Amino acid sequence: MALRRIQVLAILVFLAVAGLIYASIPARLDNDLKVGGVTAAGPQSQPPKFKIDEFGLINGKKDDKKDKSTDGKKSKESEKETTKPKENKPEEDVSTDVFHDIRNKAGDTVEPKGSKVVLLTATDGKGHNGAIKGLIDKVTENRQEYCAYHGYTYQYINISKFGLTDRPPVWGKIPAIAEAFEKNKDAEWVWWLDTDAIIMTPQIDLAKHVLNPEFMKKRIAYDQQIRLPNGKPSGLKVAKDLDVSKVDIVIGQDQNGINAGSILFRRSEWTSSFLDMWQDPFYVGRRFERLEQDAMNHIIVNHPRMREHVAIVPQRVINAFSVGGDNMGWMTGDLVVHFAGCWVDNECNSRFQDFWKRRVTVGKAIEDKQSKLLEDEKAKVIAAVKTCRAN
């Protein structure tokens, strides 16, 4: 009888303990779900804060106070135009499946090639380019196709992250160039290209065009007058004996001097030092009329040691304009067309759309290349037949 009582008592104690454990489970789960004093699944005590990005978007919605159109409404088309492309990380294959069929089809053989070349687009989405419809989407497509075709790396950087509150946004290109080198460890060259530019002839391989030392020698504008920022001759000329092995910058100049809309930078200690010097507060504070362009122009003209590292090429080699004479205006076969100054006559959109229709697409370039190979093969067969008949 005593044993039975002990067994019943043990069962009751077990049930009591089990009940206490079961009752404590919700409290433990509740504590486990709390992060920083706020239950993860429940409402937060403070609403999340969203910063306005460079496109005037707050949490994916337009900030009407910050950016209103003339009629107080923003069209769906305009909203699409201001959407920035996803920033590419260096380890990502920017071709994605869309570019699978064209990647490396250019068959470049001359160095530098492939990932040693980076094409950089960096912007805050503001400025005169807002007049061009679908600008960001179109130039991204244009440049990603070009890079995939040649195996280059396409890099997009949002310059608003540099917090340039004390200077105009154009100065953001300097830290963007430095970051492009940092993100792409294999890169030997970074090509800065302003957003308002279209690659018109994607067949062009940058190595054979200008980057390879042997080809660079043929491109440099030897004995050409170096212009001052106001467009007047400086009295200096591009050295006839410029050593291409020392060249770290390739750039062109227009009627107003150096134009920084399209520049090629080589990875080197000199380039790193130059970028640091270029954004020195002294130059930023000078308030040059053309800002960073005139600052670079000033450095090149006034520092002989700096000029030893700069190759000035004819403007149309890397920076043809949408209008201009034979030395400046784009002609069929030129690499790029740049819409500098288009806002003066309010023609940015009309010029851009015109050249967009006239560009050679990568698909067309591949077709032309294949047709050329077939024609060459036919020519060889015909020549062989003629030789046989002659014998």
mmCIF file of N, CA, C and O in Angstrom, residues 7 26 35 53 58 63 76 84 123 146 149 156 164-165 172 203 205 211 218 228 234 272 275 308 355:
data_model
loop_
_atom_site.group_PDB
_atom_site.id
_atom_site.type_symbol
_atom_site.label_atom_id
_atom_site.label_comp_id
_atom_site.label_asym_id
_atom_site.label_seq_id
_atom_site.Cartn_x
_atom_site.Cartn_y
_atom_site.Cartn_z
ATOM 1 N N GLN A 7 4.244 5.653 -5.678
ATOM 2 C CA GLN A 7 4.136 5.703 -7.135
ATOM 3 C C GLN A 7 3.191 6.808 -7.580
ATOM 4 O O GLN A 7 3.470 7.541 -8.533
ATOM 5 N N PRO A 26 6.477 29.520 -24.144
ATOM 6 C CA PRO A 26 6.165 30.764 -24.873
ATOM 7 C C PRO A 26 7.060 31.925 -24.451
ATOM 8 O O PRO A 26 7.492 32.714 -25.280
ATOM 9 N N VAL A 35 15.100 41.255 -30.585
ATOM 10 C CA VAL A 35 16.396 41.768 -31.044
ATOM 11 C C VAL A 35 16.507 43.205 -30.577
ATOM 12 O O VAL A 35 15.757 44.068 -30.990
ATOM 13 N N ASP A 53 17.639 58.975 -52.081
ATOM 14 C CA ASP A 53 18.827 58.694 -52.878
ATOM 15 C C ASP A 53 18.962 59.714 -54.005
ATOM 16 O O ASP A 53 18.176 60.654 -54.113
ATOM 17 N N ILE A 58 12.262 57.593 -52.212
ATOM 18 C CA ILE A 58 12.215 57.286 -50.789
ATOM 19 C C ILE A 58 11.493 55.955 -50.628
ATOM 20 O O ILE A 58 10.309 55.847 -50.931
ATOM 21 N N ASP A 63 9.592 61.129 -54.031
ATOM 22 C CA ASP A 63 9.415 62.198 -53.065
ATOM 23 C C ASP A 63 8.904 63.425 -53.798
ATOM 24 O O ASP A 63 9.661 64.131 -54.461
ATOM 25 N N LYS A 76 5.143 57.538 -65.691
ATOM 26 C CA LYS A 76 5.747 56.225 -65.487
ATOM 27 C C LYS A 76 7.020 56.099 -66.298
ATOM 28 O O LYS A 76 7.990 55.471 -65.874
ATOM 29 N N LYS A 84 18.328 53.369 -61.424
ATOM 30 C CA LYS A 84 19.743 53.093 -61.662
ATOM 31 C C LYS A 84 19.980 51.603 -61.798
ATOM 32 O O LYS A 84 19.279 50.796 -61.206
ATOM 33 N N THR A 123 27.601 57.863 -61.829
ATOM 34 C CA THR A 123 26.728 59.026 -61.891
ATOM 35 C C THR A 123 25.881 59.113 -60.630
ATOM 36 O O THR A 123 25.773 58.148 -59.877
ATOM 37 N N TYR A 146 29.011 45.674 -75.093
ATOM 38 C CA TYR A 146 30.377 45.897 -75.576
ATOM 39 C C TYR A 146 31.384 45.136 -74.729
ATOM 40 O O TYR A 146 32.293 44.473 -75.247
ATOM 41 N N TYR A 149 31.160 41.320 -75.236
ATOM 42 C CA TYR A 149 31.715 40.945 -76.544
ATOM 43 C C TYR A 149 33.234 40.831 -76.510
ATOM 44 O O TYR A 149 33.821 39.918 -77.086
ATOM 45 N N TYR A 156 29.582 49.747 -62.594
ATOM 46 C CA TYR A 156 28.722 50.906 -62.301
ATOM 47 C C TYR A 156 28.949 51.337 -60.854
ATOM 48 O O TYR A 156 28.974 50.504 -59.948
ATOM 49 N N LEU A 164 29.559 64.210 -51.550
ATOM 50 C CA LEU A 164 30.240 65.421 -52.007
ATOM 51 C C LEU A 164 29.370 66.651 -51.786
ATOM 52 O O LEU A 164 28.971 67.348 -52.723
ATOM 53 N N THR A 165 29.090 66.947 -50.533
ATOM 54 C CA THR A 165 28.204 68.065 -50.214
ATOM 55 C C THR A 165 28.882 69.422 -50.380
ATOM 56 O O THR A 165 28.220 70.442 -50.508
ATOM 57 N N GLY A 172 33.040 63.634 -58.239
ATOM 58 C CA GLY A 172 32.869 62.255 -57.805
ATOM 59 C C GLY A 172 33.516 61.252 -58.736
ATOM 60 O O GLY A 172 33.700 60.094 -58.369
ATOM 61 N N GLN A 203 32.955 46.816 -82.603
ATOM 62 C CA GLN A 203 34.001 45.938 -83.119
ATOM 63 C C GLN A 203 35.386 46.352 -82.639
ATOM 64 O O GLN A 203 36.320 45.544 -82.638
ATOM 65 N N ASP A 205 38.543 46.973 -80.688
ATOM 66 C CA ASP A 205 39.279 46.400 -79.560
ATOM 67 C C ASP A 205 40.177 47.503 -78.994
ATOM 68 O O ASP A 205 40.989 48.081 -79.718
ATOM 69 N N LEU A 211 45.454 51.134 -76.496
ATOM 70 C CA LEU A 211 46.092 50.777 -75.234
ATOM 71 C C LEU A 211 47.419 50.036 -75.369
ATOM 72 O O LEU A 211 48.320 50.229 -74.556
ATOM 73 N N LYS A 218 51.098 55.044 -82.596
ATOM 74 C CA LYS A 218 50.501 55.522 -83.841
ATOM 75 C C LYS A 218 49.345 56.483 -83.610
ATOM 76 O O LYS A 218 48.922 57.189 -84.539
ATOM 77 N N LEU A 228 45.125 75.653 -73.416
ATOM 78 C CA LEU A 228 44.816 76.111 -72.060
ATOM 79 C C LEU A 228 43.324 75.894 -71.810
ATOM 80 O O LEU A 228 42.550 75.687 -72.763
ATOM 81 N N SER A 234 48.806 76.884 -75.389
ATOM 82 C CA SER A 234 49.633 77.064 -74.189
ATOM 83 C C SER A 234 51.082 77.376 -74.543
ATOM 84 O O SER A 234 51.858 77.774 -73.674
ATOM 85 N N SER A 272 47.730 56.584 -59.002
ATOM 86 C CA SER A 272 47.185 56.753 -57.655
ATOM 87 C C SER A 272 47.546 58.129 -57.099
ATOM 88 O O SER A 272 46.703 58.815 -56.519
ATOM 89 N N LEU A 275 45.524 60.890 -59.016
ATOM 90 C CA LEU A 275 44.132 60.996 -58.576
ATOM 91 C C LEU A 275 44.036 61.742 -57.255
ATOM 92 O O LEU A 275 43.113 62.535 -57.034
ATOM 93 N N GLU A 308 54.772 63.854 -68.832
ATOM 94 C CA GLU A 308 55.485 62.657 -69.287
ATOM 95 C C GLU A 308 54.614 61.397 -69.209
ATOM 96 O O GLU A 308 54.919 60.392 -69.845
ATOM 97 N N PHE A 355 21.425 59.126 -82.738
ATOM 98 C CA PHE A 355 22.626 58.290 -82.762
ATOM 99 C C PHE A 355 22.344 56.883 -82.228
ATOM 100 O O PHE A 355 22.993 55.921 -82.651
#
